[in-house]
Tab-separated table of C-alpha atoms in Angstrom:
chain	number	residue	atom	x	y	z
A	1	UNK	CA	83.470	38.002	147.363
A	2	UNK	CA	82.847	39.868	144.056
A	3	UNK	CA	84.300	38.855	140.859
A	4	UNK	CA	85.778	40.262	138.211
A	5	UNK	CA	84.543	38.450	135.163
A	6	UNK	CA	86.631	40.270	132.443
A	7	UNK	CA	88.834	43.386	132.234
A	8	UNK	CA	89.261	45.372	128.538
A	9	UNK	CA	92.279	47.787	127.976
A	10	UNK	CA	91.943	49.710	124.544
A	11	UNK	CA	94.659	52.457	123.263
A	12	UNK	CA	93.821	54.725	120.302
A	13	UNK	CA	94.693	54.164	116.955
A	14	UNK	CA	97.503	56.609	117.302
A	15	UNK	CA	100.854	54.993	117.459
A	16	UNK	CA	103.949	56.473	117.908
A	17	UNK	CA	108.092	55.656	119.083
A	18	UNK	CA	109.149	57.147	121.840
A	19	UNK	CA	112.091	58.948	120.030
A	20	UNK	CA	109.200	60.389	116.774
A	21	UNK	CA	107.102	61.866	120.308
A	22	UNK	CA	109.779	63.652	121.347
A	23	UNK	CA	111.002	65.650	117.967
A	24	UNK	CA	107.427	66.288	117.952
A	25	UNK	CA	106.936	68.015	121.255
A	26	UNK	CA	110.326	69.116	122.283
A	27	UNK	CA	109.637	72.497	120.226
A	28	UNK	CA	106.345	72.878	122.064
A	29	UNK	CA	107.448	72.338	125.343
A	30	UNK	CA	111.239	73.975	125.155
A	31	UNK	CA	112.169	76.706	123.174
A	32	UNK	CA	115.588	76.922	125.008
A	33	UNK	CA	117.873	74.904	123.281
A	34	UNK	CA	119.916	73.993	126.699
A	35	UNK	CA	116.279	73.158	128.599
A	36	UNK	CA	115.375	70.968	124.643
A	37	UNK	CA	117.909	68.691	126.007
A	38	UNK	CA	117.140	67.540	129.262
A	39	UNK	CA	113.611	67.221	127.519
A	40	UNK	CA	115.251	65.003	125.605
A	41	UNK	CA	117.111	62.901	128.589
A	42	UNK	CA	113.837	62.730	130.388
A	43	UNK	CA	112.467	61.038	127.527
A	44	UNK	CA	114.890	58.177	127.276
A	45	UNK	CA	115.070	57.306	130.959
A	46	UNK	CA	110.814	57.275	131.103
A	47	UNK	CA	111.075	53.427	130.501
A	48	UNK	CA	108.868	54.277	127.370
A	49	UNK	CA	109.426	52.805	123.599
A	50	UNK	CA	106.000	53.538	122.093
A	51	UNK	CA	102.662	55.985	123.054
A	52	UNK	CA	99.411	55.559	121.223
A	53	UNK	CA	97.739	59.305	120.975
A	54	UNK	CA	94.052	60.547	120.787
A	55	UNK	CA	94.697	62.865	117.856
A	56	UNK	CA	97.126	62.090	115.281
A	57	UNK	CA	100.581	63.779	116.756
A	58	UNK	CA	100.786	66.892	114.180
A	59	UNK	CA	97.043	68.334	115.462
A	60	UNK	CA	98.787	68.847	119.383
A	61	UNK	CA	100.629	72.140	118.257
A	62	UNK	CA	97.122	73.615	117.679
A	63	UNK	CA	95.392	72.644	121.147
A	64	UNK	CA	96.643	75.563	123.537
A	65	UNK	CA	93.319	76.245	125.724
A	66	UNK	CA	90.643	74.655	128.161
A	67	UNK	CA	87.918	74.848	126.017
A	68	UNK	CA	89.888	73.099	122.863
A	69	UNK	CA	91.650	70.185	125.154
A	70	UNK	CA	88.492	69.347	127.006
A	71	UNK	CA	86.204	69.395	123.653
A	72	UNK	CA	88.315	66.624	122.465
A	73	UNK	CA	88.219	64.625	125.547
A	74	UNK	CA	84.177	64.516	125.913
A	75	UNK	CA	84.361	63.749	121.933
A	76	UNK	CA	86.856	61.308	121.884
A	77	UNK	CA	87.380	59.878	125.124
A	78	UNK	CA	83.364	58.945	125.056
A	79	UNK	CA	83.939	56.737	121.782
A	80	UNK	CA	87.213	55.214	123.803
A	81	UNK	CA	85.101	54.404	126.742
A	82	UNK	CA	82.282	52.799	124.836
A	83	UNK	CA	84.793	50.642	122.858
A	84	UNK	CA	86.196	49.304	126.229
A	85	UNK	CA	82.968	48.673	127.989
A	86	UNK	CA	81.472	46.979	124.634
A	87	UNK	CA	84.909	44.678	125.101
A	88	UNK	CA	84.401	43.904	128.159
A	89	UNK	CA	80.677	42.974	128.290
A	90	UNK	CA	81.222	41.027	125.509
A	91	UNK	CA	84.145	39.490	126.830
A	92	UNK	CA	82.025	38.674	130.518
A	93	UNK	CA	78.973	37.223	128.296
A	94	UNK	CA	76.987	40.366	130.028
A	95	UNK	CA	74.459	42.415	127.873
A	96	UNK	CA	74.103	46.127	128.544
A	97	UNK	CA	70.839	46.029	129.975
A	98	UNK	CA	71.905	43.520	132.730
A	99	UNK	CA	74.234	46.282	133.942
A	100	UNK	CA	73.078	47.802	137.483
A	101	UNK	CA	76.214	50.102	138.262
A	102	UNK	CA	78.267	51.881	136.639
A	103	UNK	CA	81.514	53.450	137.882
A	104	UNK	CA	83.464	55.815	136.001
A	105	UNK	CA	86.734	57.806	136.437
A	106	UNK	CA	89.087	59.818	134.904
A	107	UNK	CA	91.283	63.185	135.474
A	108	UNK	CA	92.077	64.473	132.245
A	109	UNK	CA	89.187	65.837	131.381
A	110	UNK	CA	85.444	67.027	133.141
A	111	UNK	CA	81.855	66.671	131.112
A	112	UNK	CA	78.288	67.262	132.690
A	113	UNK	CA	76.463	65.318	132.118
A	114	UNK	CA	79.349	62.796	133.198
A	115	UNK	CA	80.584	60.045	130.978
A	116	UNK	CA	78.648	57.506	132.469
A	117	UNK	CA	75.539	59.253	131.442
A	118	UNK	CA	76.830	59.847	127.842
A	119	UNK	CA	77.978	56.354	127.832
A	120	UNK	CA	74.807	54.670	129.235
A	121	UNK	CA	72.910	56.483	126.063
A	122	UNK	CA	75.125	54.995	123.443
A	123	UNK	CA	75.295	50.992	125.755
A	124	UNK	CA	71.967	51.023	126.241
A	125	UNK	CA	72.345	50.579	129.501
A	126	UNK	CA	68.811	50.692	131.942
A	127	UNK	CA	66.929	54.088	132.263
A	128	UNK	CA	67.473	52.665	136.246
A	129	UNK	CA	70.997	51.886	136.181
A	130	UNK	CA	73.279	53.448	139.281
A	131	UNK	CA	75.708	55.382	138.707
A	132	UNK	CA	78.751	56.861	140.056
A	133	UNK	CA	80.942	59.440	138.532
A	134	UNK	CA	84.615	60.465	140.069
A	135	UNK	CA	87.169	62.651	139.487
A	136	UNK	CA	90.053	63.628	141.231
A	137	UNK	CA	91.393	60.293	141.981
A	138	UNK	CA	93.912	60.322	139.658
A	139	UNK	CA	96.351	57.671	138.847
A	140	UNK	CA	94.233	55.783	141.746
A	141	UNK	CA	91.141	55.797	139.995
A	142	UNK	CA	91.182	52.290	138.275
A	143	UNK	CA	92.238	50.791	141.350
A	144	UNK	CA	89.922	53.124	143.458
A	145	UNK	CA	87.425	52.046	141.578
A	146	UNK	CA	87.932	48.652	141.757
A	147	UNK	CA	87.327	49.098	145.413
A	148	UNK	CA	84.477	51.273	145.195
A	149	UNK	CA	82.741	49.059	143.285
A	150	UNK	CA	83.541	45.880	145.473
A	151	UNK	CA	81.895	48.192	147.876
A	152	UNK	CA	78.951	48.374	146.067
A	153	UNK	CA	78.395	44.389	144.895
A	154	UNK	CA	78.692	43.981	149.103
A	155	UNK	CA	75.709	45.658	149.865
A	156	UNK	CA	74.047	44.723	146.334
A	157	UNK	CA	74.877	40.968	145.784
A	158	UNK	CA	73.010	40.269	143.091
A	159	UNK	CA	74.247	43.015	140.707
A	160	UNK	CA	76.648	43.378	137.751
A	161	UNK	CA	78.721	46.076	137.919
A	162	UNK	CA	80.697	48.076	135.351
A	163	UNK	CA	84.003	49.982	135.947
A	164	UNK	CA	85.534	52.242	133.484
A	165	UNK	CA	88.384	54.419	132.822
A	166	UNK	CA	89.610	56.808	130.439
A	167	UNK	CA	92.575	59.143	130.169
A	168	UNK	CA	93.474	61.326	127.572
A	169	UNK	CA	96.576	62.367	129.035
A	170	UNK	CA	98.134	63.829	125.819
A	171	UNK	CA	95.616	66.977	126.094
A	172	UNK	CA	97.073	68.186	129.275
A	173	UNK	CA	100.727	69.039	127.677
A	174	UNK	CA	101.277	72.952	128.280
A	175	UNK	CA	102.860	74.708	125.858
A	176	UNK	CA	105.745	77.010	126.422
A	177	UNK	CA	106.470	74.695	130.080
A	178	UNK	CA	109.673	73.787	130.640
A	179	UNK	CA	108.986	73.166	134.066
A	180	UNK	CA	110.464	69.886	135.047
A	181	UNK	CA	107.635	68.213	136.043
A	182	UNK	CA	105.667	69.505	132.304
A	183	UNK	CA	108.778	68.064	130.931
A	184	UNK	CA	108.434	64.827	132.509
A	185	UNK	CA	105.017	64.083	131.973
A	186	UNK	CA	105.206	65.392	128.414
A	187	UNK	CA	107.748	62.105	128.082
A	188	UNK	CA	106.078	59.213	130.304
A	189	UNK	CA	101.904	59.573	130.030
A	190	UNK	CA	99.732	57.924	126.629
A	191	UNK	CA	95.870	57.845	126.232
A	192	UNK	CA	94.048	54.621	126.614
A	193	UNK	CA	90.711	53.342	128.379
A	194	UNK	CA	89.883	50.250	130.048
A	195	UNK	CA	86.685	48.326	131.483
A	196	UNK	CA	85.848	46.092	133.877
A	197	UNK	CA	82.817	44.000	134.385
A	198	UNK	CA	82.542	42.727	138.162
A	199	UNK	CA	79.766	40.664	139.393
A	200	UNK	CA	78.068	40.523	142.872
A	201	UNK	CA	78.722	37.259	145.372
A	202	UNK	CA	75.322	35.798	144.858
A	203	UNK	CA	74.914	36.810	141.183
A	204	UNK	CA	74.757	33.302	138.921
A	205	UNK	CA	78.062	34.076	136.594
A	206	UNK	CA	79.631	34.630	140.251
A	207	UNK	CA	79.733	30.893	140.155
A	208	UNK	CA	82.909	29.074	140.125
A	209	UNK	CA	81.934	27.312	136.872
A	210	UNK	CA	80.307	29.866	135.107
A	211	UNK	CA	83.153	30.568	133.490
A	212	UNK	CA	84.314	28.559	130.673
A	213	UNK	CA	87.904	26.471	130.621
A	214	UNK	CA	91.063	28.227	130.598
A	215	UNK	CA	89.232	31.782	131.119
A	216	UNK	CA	91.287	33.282	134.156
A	217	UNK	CA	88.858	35.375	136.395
A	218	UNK	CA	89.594	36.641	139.854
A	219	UNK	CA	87.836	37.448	143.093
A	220	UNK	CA	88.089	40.548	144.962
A	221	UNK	CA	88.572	40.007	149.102
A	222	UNK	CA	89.309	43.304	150.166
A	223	UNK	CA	90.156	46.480	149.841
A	224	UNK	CA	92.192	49.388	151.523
A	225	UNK	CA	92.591	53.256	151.049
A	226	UNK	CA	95.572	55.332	152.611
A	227	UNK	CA	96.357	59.218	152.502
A	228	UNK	CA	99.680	60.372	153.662
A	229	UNK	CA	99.598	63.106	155.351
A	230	UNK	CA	101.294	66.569	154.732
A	231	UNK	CA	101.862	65.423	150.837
A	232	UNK	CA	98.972	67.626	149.378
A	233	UNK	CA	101.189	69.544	147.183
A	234	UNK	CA	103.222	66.330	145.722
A	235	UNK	CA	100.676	65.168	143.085
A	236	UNK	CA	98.405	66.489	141.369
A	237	UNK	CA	97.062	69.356	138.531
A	238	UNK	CA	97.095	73.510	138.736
A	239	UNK	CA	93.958	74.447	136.920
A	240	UNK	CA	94.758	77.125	134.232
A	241	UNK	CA	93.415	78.702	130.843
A	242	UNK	CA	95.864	76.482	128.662
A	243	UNK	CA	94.259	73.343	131.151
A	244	UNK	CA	95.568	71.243	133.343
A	245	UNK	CA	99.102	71.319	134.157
A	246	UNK	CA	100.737	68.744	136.336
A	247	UNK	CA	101.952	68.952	140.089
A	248	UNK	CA	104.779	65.998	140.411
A	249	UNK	CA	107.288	66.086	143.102
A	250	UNK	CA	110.424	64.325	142.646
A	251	UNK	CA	109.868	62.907	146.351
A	252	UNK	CA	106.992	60.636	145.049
A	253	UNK	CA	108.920	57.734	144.905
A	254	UNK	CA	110.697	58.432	148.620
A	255	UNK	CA	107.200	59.066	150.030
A	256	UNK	CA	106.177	54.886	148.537
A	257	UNK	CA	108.552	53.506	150.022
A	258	UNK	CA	108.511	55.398	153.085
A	259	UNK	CA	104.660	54.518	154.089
A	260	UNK	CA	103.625	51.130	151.102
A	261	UNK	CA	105.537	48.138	152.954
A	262	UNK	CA	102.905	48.834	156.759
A	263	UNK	CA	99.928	49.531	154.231
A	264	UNK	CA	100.320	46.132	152.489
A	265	UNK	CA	101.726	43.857	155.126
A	266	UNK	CA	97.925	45.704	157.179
A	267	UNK	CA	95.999	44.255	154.346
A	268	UNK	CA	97.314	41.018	153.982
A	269	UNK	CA	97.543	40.112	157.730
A	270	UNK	CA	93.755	40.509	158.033
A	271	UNK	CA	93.646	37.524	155.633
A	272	UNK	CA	96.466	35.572	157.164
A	273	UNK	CA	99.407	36.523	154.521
A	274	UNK	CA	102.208	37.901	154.060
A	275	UNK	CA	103.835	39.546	151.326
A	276	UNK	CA	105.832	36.244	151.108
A	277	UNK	CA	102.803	34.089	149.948
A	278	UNK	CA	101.772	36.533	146.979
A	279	UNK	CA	102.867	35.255	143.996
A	280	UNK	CA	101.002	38.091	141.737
A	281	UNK	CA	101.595	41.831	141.794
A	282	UNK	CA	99.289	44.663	139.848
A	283	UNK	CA	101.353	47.442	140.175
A	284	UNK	CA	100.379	50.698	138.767
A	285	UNK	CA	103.386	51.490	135.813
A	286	UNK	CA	103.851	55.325	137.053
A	287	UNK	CA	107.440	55.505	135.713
A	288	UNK	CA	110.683	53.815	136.366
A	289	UNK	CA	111.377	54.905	139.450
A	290	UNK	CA	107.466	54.150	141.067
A	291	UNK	CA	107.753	50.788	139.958
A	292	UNK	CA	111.304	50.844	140.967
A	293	UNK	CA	110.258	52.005	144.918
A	294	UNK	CA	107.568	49.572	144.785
A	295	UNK	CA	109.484	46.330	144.244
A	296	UNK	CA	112.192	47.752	146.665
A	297	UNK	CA	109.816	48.424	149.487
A	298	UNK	CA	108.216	45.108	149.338
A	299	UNK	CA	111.374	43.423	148.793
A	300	UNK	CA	110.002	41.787	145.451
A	301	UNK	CA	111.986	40.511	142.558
A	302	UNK	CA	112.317	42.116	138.783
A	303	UNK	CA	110.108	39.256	137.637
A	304	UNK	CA	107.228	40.476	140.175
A	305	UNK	CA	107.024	43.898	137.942
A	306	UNK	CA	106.869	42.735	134.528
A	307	UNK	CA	103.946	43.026	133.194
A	308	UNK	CA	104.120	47.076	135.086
A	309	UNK	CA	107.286	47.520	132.710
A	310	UNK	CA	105.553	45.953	129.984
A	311	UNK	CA	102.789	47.820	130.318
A	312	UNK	CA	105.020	51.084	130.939
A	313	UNK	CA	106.734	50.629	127.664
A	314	UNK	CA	103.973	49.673	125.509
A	315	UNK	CA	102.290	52.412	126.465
A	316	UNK	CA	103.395	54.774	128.919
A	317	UNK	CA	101.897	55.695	131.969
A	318	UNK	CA	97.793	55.636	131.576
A	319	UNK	CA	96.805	57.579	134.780
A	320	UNK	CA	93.660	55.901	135.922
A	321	UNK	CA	93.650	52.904	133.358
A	322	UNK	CA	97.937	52.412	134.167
A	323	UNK	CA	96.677	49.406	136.735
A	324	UNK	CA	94.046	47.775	134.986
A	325	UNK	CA	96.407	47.771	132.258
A	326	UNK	CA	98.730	45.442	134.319
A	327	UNK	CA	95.495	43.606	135.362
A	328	UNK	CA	94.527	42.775	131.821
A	329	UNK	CA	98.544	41.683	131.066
A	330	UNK	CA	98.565	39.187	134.377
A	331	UNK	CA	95.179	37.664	133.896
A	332	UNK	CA	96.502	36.663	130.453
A	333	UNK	CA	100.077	35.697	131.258
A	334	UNK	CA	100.547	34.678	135.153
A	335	UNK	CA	101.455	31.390	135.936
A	336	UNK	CA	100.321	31.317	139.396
A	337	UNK	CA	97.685	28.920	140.369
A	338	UNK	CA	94.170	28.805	140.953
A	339	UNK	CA	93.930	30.287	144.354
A	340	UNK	CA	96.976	32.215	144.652
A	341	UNK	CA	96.078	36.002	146.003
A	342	UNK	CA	97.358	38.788	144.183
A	343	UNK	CA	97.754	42.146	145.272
A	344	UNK	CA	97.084	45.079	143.014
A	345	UNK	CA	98.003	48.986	143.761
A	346	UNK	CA	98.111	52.719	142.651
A	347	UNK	CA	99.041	55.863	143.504
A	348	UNK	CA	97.344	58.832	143.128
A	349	UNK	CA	96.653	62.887	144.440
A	350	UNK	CA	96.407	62.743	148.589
A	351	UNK	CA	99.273	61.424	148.270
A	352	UNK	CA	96.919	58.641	148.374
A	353	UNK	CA	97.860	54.523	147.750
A	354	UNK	CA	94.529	52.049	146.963
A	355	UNK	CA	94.911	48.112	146.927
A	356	UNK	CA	92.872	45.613	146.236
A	357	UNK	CA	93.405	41.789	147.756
A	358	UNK	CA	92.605	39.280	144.967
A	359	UNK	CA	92.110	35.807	144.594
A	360	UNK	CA	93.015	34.450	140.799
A	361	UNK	CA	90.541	31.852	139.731
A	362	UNK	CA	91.376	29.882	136.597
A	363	UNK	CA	94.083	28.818	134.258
């Protein structure tokens, strides 16, 4: 089993209530005084108090095209990254040179060369190091990747590997929408990044002791990917000239619960389990009503989806970096024991659900 030797959220410097947001971009969005108010509903029933920004909030009235969003999200998203990943290493006791992999993903923004490459330039990560850039997986992605890169350590036990995720999901409002769906996300997504460090079975701080007391770790045990089928047009983005403007079906929720109870109760059974012996839950903060259909469906209590509202309402919705977000929160603050599996999840474009089986290590 890989580990995962340290996981770094960071949120820009940018800080804003919920309620100063919304004055902000209400004018932006809708110009129709009757449409101004539901904007306004949306954005007190998101289950969000407070959104950190990329750009101080007056500078978003002047960011209307492609070219202008996605300039700022290279810039600024690559100095967001870096301070994650240098967390994170530090954080794991791992220098940048003994880094063999590199996963990165986000879907807020596109750069070639990729941000791994611009990122491994200002680590100094290896001339040699492997790397594997994705986009597309959405809300997913920091869970995806988790998986992905569990993949990896398998075949390549001796390696380090280094996930990370950015999303700058403030550039994507459109202006002039007052589509509900612009609407919503225009109340409910922040920026943030977040890295993980993850070491290979037979790689030395893959050790039970190499980490030092009262420094909660985890293992991964498995993974699992599932598309639902016919829900293409549910999630996602529309590609125009004023960027990327959000697909969200109401039905998300509904489609969760419909399919996440078989997908989770598949996972654990292959380990012996039950949702019944998981004390620990990582679940993706997508809004109210996604963590909502998630503790429904698996019949968990409120207390099972803290740190998700927490996280939700500290923050907003992060898109890739959402779960590992969460992960970060119940590393520091779950009082299961040493042992205990946890199950982490997210939800992305397909529709597609990733989990990840964990083991917590530590105290």
């Amino acid at each position: 089993m890989s580990r995962v030797l340290s996981v770094e959220a960071v949120l820009p410097r940018h800080s804003y209530a919920q309620e100063t947001i919304t004055a902000a971009v209400a004018p932006l969005v809708a110009r129709d005084p009757a449409r101004a108010a539901v904007l306004r509903r949306l954005h007190r029933s998101a289950g969000v108090d407070e959104r950190h920004l990329v750009l101080p909030l007056e500078e978003y009235a002047g960011l209307q095209s492609m070219g202008a969003t996605n300039a700022v999200f290279v810039r600024e998203g690559t100095l967001l990254a870096e301070e994650a990943c240098r967390r994170a290493l530090a954080a794991a006791g791992v220098e940048p040179g003994e880094v063999d992999h590199v996963f990165a993903t986000s879907v807020t923004g596109v750069a070639a060369p990729s941000l791994d490459v611009l990122l491994s330039e200002r680590l100094g990560l290896r001339g040699d190091v492997r790397r594997t850039p994705s986009f597309g997986l959405g809300c997913a992605g920091g869970a995806g990747g988790l998986g992905r890169v569990h993949d990896h350590l398998l075949g390549h036990p001796g390696d380090v590997s280094l996930l990370v995720a950015v999303e700058l999901c403030s550039l994507t409002l459109q202006h002039g929408d007052d589509s509900a769906a612009n609407m919503v996300a225009s109340g409910l997504f922040g920026d943030g990044a977040a890295a993980v460090v993850v070491a290979g079975a037979d790689h030395p701080l893959a050790r039970a002791d190499a980490a030092g007391p009262g420094h909660r770790t985890a293992r991964v045990v498995d993974t699992r990917s599932a598309l639902y089928p016919g829900t293409t047009d549910a999630l996602g983005w529309e590609v125009r000239d004023t960027g990327f403007a959000i697909v969200l079906s109401a039905d998300l929720p509904d489609l969760l619960g419909a399919h996440l109870l078989a997908d989770v109760k598949g996972l654990l059974a292959e380990h012996g389990l039950t949702p019944a012996d998981v004390p620990a839950w990582v679940v993706h903060a997508g809004g109210p009503r996604v963590i909502d259909a998630v503790r429904d469906a698996l019949g968990l209590a409120e207390d099972d989806v803290r740190e998700s509202r927490a996280s939700l309402a500290g923050a907003g919705n992060l898109s890739s970096v959402s779960v590992l977000d969460v992960l970060a929160r119940t590393l520091d603050g779950s009082g299961a024991p040493a042992g205990a599996p946890a199950v982490l999840m997210a939800f992305g474009p397909g529709v597609s659900c990733e989990l990840v089986l964990l083991r917590l290590e530590g105290s």
